[in-house]
PDB file of C-alpha atoms in Angstrom:
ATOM      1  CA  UNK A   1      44.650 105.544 105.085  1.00 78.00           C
ATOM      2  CA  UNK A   2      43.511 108.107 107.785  1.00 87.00           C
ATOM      3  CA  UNK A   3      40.111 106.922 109.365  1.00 91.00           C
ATOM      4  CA  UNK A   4      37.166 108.923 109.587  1.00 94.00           C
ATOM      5  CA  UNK A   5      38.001 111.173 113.065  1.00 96.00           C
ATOM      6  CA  UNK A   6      41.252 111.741 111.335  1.00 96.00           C
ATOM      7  CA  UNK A   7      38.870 113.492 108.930  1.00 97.00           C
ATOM      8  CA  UNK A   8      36.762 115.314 110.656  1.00 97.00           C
ATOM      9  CA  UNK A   9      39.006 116.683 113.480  1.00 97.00           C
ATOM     10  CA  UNK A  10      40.866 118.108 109.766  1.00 97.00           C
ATOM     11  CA  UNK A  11      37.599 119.936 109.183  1.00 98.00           C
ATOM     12  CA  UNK A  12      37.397 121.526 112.257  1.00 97.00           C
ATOM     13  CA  UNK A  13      40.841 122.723 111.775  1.00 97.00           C
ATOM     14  CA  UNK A  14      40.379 124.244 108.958  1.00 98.00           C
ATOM     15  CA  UNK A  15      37.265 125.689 109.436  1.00 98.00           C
ATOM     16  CA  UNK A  16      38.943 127.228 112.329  1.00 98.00           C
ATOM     17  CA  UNK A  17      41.234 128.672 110.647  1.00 97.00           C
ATOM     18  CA  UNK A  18      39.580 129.601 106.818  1.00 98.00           C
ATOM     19  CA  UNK A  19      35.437 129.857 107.302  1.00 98.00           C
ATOM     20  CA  UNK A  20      34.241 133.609 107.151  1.00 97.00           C
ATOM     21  CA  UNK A  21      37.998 134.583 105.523  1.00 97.00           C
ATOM     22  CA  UNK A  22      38.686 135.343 101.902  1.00 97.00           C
ATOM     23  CA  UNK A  23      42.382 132.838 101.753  1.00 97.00           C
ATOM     24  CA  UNK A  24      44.899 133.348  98.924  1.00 97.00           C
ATOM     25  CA  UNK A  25      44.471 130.052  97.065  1.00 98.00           C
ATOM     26  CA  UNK A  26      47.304 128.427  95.139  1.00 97.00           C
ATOM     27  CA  UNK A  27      48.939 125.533  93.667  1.00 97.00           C
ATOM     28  CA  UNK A  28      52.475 125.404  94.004  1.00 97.00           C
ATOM     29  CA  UNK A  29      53.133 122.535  92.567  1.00 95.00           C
ATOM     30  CA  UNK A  30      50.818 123.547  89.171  1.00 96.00           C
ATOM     31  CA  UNK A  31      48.656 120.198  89.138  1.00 95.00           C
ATOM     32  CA  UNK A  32      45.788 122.179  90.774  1.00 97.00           C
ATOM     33  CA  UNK A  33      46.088 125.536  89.202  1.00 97.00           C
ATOM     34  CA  UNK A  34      43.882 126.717  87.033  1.00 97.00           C
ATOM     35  CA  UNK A  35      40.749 125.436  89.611  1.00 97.00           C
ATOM     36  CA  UNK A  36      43.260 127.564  92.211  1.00 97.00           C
ATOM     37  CA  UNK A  37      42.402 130.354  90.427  1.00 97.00           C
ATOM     38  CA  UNK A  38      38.695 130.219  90.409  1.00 96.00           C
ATOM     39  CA  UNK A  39      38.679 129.926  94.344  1.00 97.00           C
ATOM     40  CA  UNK A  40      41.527 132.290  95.014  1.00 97.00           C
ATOM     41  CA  UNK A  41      39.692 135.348  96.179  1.00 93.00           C
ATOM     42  CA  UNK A  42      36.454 133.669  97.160  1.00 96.00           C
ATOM     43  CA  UNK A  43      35.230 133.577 100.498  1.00 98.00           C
ATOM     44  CA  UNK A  44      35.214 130.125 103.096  1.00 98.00           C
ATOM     45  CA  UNK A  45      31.862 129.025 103.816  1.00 98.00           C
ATOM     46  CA  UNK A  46      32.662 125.902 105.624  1.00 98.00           C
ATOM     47  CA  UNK A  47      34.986 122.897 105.915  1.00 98.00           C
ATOM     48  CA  UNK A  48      33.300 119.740 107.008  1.00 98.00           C
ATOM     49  CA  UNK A  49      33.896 116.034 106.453  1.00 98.00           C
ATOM     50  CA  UNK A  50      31.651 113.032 105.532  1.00 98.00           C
ATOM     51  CA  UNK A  51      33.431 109.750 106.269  1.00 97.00           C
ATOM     52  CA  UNK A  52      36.518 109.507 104.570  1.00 96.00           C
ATOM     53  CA  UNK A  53      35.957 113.106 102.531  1.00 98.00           C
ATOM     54  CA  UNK A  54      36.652 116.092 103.194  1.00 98.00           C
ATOM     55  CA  UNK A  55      34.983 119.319 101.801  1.00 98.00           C
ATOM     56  CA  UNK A  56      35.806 122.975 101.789  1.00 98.00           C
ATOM     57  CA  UNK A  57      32.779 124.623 100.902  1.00 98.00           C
ATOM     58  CA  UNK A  58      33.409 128.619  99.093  1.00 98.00           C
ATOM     59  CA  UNK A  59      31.030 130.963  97.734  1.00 96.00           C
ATOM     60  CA  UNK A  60      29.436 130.909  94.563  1.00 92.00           C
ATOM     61  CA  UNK A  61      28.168 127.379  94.783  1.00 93.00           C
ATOM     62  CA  UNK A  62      32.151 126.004  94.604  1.00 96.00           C
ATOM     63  CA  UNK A  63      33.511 123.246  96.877  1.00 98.00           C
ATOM     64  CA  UNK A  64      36.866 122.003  97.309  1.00 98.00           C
ATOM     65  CA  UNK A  65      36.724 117.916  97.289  1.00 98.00           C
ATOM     66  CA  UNK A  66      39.497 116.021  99.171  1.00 98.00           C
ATOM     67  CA  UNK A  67      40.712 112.099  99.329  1.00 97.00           C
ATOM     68  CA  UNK A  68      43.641 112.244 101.144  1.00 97.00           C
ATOM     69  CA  UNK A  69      43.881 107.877 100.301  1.00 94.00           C
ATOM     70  CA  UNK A  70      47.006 106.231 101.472  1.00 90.00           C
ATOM     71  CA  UNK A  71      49.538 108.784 101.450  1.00 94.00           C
ATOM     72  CA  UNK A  72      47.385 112.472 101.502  1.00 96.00           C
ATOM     73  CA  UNK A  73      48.368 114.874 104.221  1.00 96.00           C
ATOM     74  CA  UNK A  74      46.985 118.212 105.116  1.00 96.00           C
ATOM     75  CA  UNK A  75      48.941 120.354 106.950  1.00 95.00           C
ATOM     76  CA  UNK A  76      47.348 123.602 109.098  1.00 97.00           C
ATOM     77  CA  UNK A  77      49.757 125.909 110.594  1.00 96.00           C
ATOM     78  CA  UNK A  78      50.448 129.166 111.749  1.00 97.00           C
ATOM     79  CA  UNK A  79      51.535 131.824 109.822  1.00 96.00           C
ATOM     80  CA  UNK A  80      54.872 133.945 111.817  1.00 92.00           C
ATOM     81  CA  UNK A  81      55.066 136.526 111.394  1.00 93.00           C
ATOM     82  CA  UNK A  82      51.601 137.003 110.455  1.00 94.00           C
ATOM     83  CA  UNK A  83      51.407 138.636 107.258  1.00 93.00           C
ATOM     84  CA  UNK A  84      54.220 136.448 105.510  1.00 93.00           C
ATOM     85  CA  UNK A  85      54.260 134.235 102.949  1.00 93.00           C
ATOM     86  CA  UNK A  86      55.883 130.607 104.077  1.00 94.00           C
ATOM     87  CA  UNK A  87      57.946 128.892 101.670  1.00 93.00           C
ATOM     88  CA  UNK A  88      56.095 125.779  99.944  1.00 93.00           C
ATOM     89  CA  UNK A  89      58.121 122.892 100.813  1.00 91.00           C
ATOM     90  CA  UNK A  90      57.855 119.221  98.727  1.00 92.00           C
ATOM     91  CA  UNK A  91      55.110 118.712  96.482  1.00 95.00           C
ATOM     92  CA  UNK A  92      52.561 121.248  97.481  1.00 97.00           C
ATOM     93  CA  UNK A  93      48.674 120.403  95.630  1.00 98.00           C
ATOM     94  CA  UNK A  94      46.674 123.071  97.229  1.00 98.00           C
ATOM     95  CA  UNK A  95      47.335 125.752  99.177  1.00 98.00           C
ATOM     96  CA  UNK A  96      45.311 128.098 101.254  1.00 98.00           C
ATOM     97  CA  UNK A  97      46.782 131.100 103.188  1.00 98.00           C
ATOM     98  CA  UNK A  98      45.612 133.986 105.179  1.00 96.00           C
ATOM     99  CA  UNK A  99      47.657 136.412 107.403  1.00 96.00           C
ATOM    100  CA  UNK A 100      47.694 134.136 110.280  1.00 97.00           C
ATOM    101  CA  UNK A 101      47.247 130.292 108.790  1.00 97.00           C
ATOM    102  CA  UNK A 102      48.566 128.355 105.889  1.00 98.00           C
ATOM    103  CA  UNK A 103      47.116 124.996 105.167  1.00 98.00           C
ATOM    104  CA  UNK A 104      49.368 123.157 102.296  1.00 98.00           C
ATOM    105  CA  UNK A 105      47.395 119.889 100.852  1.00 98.00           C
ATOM    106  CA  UNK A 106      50.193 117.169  99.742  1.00 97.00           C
ATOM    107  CA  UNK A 107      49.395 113.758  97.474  1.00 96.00           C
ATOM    108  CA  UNK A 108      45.836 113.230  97.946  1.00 97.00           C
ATOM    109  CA  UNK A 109      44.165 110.772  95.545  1.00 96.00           C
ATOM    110  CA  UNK A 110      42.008 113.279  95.075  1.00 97.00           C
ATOM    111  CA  UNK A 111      41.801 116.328  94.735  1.00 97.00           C
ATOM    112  CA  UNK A 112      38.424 118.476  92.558  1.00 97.00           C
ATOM    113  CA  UNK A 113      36.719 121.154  92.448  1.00 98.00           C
ATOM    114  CA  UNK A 114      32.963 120.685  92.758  1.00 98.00           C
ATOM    115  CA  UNK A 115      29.965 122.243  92.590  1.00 96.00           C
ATOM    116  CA  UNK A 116      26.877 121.210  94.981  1.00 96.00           C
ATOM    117  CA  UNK A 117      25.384 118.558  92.921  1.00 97.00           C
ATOM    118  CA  UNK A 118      28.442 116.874  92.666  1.00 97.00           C
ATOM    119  CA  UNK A 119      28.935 116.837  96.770  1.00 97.00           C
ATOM    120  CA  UNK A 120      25.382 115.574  97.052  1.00 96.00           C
ATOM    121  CA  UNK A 121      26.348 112.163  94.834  1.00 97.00           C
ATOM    122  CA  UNK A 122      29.964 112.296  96.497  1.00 98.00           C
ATOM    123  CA  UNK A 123      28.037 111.632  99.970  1.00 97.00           C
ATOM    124  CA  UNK A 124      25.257 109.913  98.732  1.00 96.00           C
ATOM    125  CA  UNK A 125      27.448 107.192  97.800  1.00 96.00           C
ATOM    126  CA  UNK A 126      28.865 106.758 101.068  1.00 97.00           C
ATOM    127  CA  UNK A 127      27.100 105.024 103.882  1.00 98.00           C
ATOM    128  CA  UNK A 128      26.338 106.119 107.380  1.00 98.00           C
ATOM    129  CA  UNK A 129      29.114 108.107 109.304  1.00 98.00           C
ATOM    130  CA  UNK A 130      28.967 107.489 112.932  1.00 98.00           C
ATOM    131  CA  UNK A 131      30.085 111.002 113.393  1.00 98.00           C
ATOM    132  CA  UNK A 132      26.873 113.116 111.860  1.00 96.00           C
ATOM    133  CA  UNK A 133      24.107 113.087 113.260  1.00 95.00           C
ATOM    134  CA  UNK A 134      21.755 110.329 112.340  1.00 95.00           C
ATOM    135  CA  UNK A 135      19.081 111.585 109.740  1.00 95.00           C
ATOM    136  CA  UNK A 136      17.083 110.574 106.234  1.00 92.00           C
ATOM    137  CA  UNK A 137      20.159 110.776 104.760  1.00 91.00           C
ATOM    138  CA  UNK A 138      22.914 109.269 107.557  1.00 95.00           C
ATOM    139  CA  UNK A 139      21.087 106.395 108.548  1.00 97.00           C
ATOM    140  CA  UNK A 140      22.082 103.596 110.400  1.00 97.00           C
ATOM    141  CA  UNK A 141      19.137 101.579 109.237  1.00 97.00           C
ATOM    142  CA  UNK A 142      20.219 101.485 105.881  1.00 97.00           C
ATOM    143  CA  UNK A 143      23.897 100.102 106.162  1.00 98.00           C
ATOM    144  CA  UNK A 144      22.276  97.500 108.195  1.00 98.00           C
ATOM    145  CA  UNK A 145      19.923  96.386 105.262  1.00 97.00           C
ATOM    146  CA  UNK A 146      23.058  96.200 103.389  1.00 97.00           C
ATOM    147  CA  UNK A 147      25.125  94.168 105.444  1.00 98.00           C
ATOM    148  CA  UNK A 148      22.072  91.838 106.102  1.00 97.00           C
ATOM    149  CA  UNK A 149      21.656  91.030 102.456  1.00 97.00           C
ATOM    150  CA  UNK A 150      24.944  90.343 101.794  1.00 98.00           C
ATOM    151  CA  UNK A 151      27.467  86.851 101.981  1.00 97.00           C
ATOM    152  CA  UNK A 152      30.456  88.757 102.411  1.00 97.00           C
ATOM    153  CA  UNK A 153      32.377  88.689 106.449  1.00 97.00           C
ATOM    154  CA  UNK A 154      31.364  91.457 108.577  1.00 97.00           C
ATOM    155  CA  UNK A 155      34.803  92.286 108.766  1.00 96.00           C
ATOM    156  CA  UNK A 156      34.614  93.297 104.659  1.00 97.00           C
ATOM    157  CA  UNK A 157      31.844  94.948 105.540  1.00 97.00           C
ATOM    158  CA  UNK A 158      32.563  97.133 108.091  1.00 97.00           C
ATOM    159  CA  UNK A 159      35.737  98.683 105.788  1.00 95.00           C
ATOM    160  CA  UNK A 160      33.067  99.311 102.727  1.00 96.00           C
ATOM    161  CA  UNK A 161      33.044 103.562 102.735  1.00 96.00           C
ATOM    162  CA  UNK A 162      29.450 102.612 100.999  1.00 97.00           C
ATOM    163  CA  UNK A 163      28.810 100.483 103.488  1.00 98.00           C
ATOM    164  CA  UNK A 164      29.622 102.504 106.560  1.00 98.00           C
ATOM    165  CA  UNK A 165      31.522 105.690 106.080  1.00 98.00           C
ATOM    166  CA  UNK A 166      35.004 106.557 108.185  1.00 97.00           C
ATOM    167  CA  UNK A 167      35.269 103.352 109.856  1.00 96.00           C
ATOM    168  CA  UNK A 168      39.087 102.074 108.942  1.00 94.00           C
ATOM    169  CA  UNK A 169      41.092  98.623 110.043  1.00 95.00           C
ATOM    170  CA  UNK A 170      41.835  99.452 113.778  1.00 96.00           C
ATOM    171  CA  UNK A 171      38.291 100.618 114.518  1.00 97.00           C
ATOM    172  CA  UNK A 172      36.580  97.558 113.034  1.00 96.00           C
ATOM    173  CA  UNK A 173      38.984  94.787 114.496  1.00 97.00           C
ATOM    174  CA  UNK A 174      38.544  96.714 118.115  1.00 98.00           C
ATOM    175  CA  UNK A 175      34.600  97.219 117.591  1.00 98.00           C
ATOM    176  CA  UNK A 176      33.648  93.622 117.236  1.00 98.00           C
ATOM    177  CA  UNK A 177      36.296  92.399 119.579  1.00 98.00           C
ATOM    178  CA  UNK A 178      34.454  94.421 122.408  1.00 98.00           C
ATOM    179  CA  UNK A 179      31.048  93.049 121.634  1.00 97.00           C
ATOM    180  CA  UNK A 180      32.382  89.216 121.047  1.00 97.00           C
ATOM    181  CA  UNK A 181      31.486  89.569 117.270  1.00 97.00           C
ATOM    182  CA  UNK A 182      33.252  87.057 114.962  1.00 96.00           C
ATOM    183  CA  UNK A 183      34.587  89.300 112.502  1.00 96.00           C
ATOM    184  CA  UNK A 184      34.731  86.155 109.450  1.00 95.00           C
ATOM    185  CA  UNK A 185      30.556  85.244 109.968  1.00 94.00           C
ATOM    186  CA  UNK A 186      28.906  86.686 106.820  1.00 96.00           C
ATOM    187  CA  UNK A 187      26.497  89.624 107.048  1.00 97.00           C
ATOM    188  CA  UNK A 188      23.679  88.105 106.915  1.00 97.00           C
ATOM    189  CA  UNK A 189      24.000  86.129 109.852  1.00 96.00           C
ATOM    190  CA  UNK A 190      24.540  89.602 111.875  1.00 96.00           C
ATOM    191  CA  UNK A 191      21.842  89.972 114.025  1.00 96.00           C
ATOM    192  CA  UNK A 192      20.135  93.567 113.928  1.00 97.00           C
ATOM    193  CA  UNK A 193      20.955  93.966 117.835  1.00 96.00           C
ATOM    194  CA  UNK A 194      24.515  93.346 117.331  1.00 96.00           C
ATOM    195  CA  UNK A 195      24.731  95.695 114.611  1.00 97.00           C
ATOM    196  CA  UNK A 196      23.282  98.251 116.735  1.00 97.00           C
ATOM    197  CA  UNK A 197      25.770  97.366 119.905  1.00 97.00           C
ATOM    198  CA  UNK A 198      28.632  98.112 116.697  1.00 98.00           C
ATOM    199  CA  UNK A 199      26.897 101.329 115.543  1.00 98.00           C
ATOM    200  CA  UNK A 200      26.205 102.677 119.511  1.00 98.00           C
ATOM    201  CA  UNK A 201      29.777 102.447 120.050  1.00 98.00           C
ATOM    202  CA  UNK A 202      31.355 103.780 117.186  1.00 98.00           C
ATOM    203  CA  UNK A 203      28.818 106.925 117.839  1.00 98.00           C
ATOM    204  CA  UNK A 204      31.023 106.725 121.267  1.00 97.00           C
ATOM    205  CA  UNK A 205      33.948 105.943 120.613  1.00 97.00           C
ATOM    206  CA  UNK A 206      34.924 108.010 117.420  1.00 97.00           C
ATOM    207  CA  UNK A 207      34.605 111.165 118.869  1.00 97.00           C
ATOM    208  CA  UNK A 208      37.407 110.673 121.030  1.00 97.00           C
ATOM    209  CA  UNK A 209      39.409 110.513 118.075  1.00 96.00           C
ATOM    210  CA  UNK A 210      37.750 113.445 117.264  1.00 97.00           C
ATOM    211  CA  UNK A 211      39.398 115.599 120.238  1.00 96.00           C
ATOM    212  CA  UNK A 212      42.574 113.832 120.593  1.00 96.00           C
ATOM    213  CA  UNK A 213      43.609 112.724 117.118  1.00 95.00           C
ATOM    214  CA  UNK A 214      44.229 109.392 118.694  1.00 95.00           C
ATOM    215  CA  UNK A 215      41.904 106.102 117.922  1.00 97.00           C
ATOM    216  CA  UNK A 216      40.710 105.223 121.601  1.00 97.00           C
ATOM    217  CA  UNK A 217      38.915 102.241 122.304  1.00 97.00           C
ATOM    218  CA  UNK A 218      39.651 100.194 125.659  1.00 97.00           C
ATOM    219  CA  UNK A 219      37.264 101.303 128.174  1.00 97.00           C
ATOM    220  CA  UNK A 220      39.902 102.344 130.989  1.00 96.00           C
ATOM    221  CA  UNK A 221      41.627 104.491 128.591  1.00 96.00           C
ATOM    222  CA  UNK A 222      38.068 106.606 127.192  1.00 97.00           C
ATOM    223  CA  UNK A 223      37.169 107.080 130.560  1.00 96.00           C
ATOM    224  CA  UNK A 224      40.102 108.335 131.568  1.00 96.00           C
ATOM    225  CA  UNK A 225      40.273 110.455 128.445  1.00 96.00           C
ATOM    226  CA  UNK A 226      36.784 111.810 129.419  1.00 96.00           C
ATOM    227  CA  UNK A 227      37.320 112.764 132.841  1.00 96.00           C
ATOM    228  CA  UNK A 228      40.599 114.730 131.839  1.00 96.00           C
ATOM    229  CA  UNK A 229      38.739 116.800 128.680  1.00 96.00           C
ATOM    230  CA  UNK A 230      36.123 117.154 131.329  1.00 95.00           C
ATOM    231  CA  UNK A 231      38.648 119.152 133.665  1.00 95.00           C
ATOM    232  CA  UNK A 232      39.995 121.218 130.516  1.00 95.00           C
ATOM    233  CA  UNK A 233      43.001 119.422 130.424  1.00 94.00           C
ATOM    234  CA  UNK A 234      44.857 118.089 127.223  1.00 92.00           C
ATOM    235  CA  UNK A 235      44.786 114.020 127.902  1.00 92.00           C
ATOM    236  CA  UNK A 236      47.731 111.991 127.849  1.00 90.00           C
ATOM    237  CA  UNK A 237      46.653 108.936 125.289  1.00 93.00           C
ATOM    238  CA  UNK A 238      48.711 105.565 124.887  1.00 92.00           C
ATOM    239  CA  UNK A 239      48.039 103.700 121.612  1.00 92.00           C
ATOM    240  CA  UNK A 240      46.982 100.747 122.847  1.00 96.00           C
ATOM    241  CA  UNK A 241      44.251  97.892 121.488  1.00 98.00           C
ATOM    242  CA  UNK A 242      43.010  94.991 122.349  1.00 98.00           C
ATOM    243  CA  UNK A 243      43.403  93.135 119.770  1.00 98.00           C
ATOM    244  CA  UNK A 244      44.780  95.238 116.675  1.00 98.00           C
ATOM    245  CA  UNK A 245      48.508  94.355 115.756  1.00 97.00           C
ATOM    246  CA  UNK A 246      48.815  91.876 118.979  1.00 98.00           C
ATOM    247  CA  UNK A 247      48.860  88.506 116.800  1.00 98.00           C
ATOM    248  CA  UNK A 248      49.646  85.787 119.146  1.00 97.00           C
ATOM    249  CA  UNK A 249      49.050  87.745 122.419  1.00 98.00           C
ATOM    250  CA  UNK A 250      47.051  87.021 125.211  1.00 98.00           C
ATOM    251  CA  UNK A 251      43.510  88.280 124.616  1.00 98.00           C
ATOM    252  CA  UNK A 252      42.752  90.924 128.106  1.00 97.00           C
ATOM    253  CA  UNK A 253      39.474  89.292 128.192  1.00 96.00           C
ATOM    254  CA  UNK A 254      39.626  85.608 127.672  1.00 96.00           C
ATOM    255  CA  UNK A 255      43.536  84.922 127.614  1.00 97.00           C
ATOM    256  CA  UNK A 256      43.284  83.240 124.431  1.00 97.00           C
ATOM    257  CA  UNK A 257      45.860  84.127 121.303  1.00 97.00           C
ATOM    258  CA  UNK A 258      44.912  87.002 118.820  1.00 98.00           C
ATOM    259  CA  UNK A 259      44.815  85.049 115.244  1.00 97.00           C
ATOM    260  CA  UNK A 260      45.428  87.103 112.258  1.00 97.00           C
ATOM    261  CA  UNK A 261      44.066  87.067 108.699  1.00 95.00           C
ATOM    262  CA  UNK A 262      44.570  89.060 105.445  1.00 94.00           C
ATOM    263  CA  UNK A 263      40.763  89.918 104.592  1.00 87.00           C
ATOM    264  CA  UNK A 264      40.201  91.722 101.196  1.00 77.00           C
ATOM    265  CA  UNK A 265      44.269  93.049 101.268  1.00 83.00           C
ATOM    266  CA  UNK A 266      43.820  94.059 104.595  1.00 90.00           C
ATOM    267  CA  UNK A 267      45.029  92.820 107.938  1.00 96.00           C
ATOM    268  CA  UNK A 268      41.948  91.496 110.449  1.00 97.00           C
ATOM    269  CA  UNK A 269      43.041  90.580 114.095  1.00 98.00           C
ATOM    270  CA  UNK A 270      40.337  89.457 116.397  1.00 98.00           C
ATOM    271  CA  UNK A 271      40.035  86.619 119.561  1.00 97.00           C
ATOM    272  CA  UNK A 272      39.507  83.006 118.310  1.00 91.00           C
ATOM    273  CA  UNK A 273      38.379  82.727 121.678  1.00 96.00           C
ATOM    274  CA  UNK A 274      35.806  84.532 122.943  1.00 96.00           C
ATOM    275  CA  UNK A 275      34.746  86.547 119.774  1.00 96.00           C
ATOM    276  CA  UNK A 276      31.874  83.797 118.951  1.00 85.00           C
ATOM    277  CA  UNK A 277      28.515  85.932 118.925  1.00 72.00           C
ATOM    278  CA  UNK A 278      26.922  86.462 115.727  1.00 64.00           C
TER     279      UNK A 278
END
């Protein structure tokens, strides 16, 4: 499932490409249709994510609710010639299209039409998303209380979208491997200065995914990813981690093997050596 800067770095394609236009809006597959309809001639507000969901926001008080889930894909493109009408390929959900973008929406786990009350309890659901800015309503302080009242591992935690919103495996095995953070201690024994060394970092960290598309999270690689998006330049990022996927590796700060787990269905990797802190 796509994490959170998978999301949002969606959002600001499409917004791009749809807010202030009035897209053609279809369903060529027919699941989506008749809510098609009611959109198809309206006018793009906004697109804009919250964690894991993404919203297109229209006119008239209407909203466009997306889960992409495990298999979802959005797809933004241009239109050539502009003007034309590309041919829907596989099993098209939603599409939008002006004269010079097409964006074709394929297997999401969800996919509604909502109105602005409905988008309120969508989000309010969620926790925190290290990508808004923090406010009343995206507050750090308040996942925290949750994780601090609760026996489950951090590493649970940290994957709850009502817990913390966007954060996915890879960025919660590499988070608390950088700050020494046993990832099986329960959340109450998280102390509220690590959990704000985990929240700083994600803050950091995630929008580098943002502007790359890539999840970056060894401290060579983000700086050198800074310093090139600093000079303009499109970065050159290799997918590497410290700990995520390298079971029985060398750990690159302690030398000590990478264990792996299966923690509610998913797979946890972390340092059995020097990821002790609590």
């Amino acid at each position: 499932m796509p994490e959170g800067h998978t999301l949002h770095r969606l959002a600001r394609s499409l917004d791009a490409a749809f807010a202030g236009t009035v897209p053609q809006v279809s369903s060529p597959q027919g699941r989506f249709a008749s809510e098609a309809a009611r959109l198809d001639g309206q006018q793009v507000e906004r697109a804009w994510a919250h964690g894991k969901l993404l919203f297109v926001d229209f006119a008239g008080d209407q909203s466009l609710y997306v889960h992409l889930g495990l298999i979802g894909k959005w797809f933004v493109l241009p239109v050539d010639p502009p003007g034309g009408e590309p041919p829907a390929t596989g099993q098209v959900r939603l599409r939008l299209l002006s004269d010079t973008r097409v964006a074709d929406l394929r297997g999401p786990m969800a996919c509604r039409l909502v109105d602005e009350a409905e988008v309120d309890r969508l989000v309010a659901r969620q926790g925190p998303d290290p990508l808004q800015p923090v406010s009343e309503l995206n507050d750090p302080d308040a996942a925290y209380r949750m994780i601090s009242r609760s026996g489950k591992s951090v590493a649970e935690l940290l994957m709850d979208q009502t817990v913390l919103a966007g954060v996915g495996n890879i960025y919660r095995c590499e988070v608390l491997w950088r700050h020494r953070l046993h990832p099986l201690k329960p959340g109450r024994s998280l102390k509220r200065a690590s959990w704000q060394l985990i929240w700083d970092d994600l803050v950091s960290l995630m929008p580098l995914g943002v502007r790359t598309g890539t999840i970056i999270t060894l401290d060579d690689v983000a700086e050198d990813t800074r310093a090139s998006l600093e000079r303009g330049e499109t970065p050159d990022v290799p997918r590497e981690f410290a700990v995520y996927k390298r079971t029985g590796q060398p750990c690159l700060r302690c030398g000590a093997a990478i264990r792996h787990k299966v923690v509610a269905g998913r797979n946890l990797f972390w340092c059995g050596g020097c990821q002790r802190r609590t």
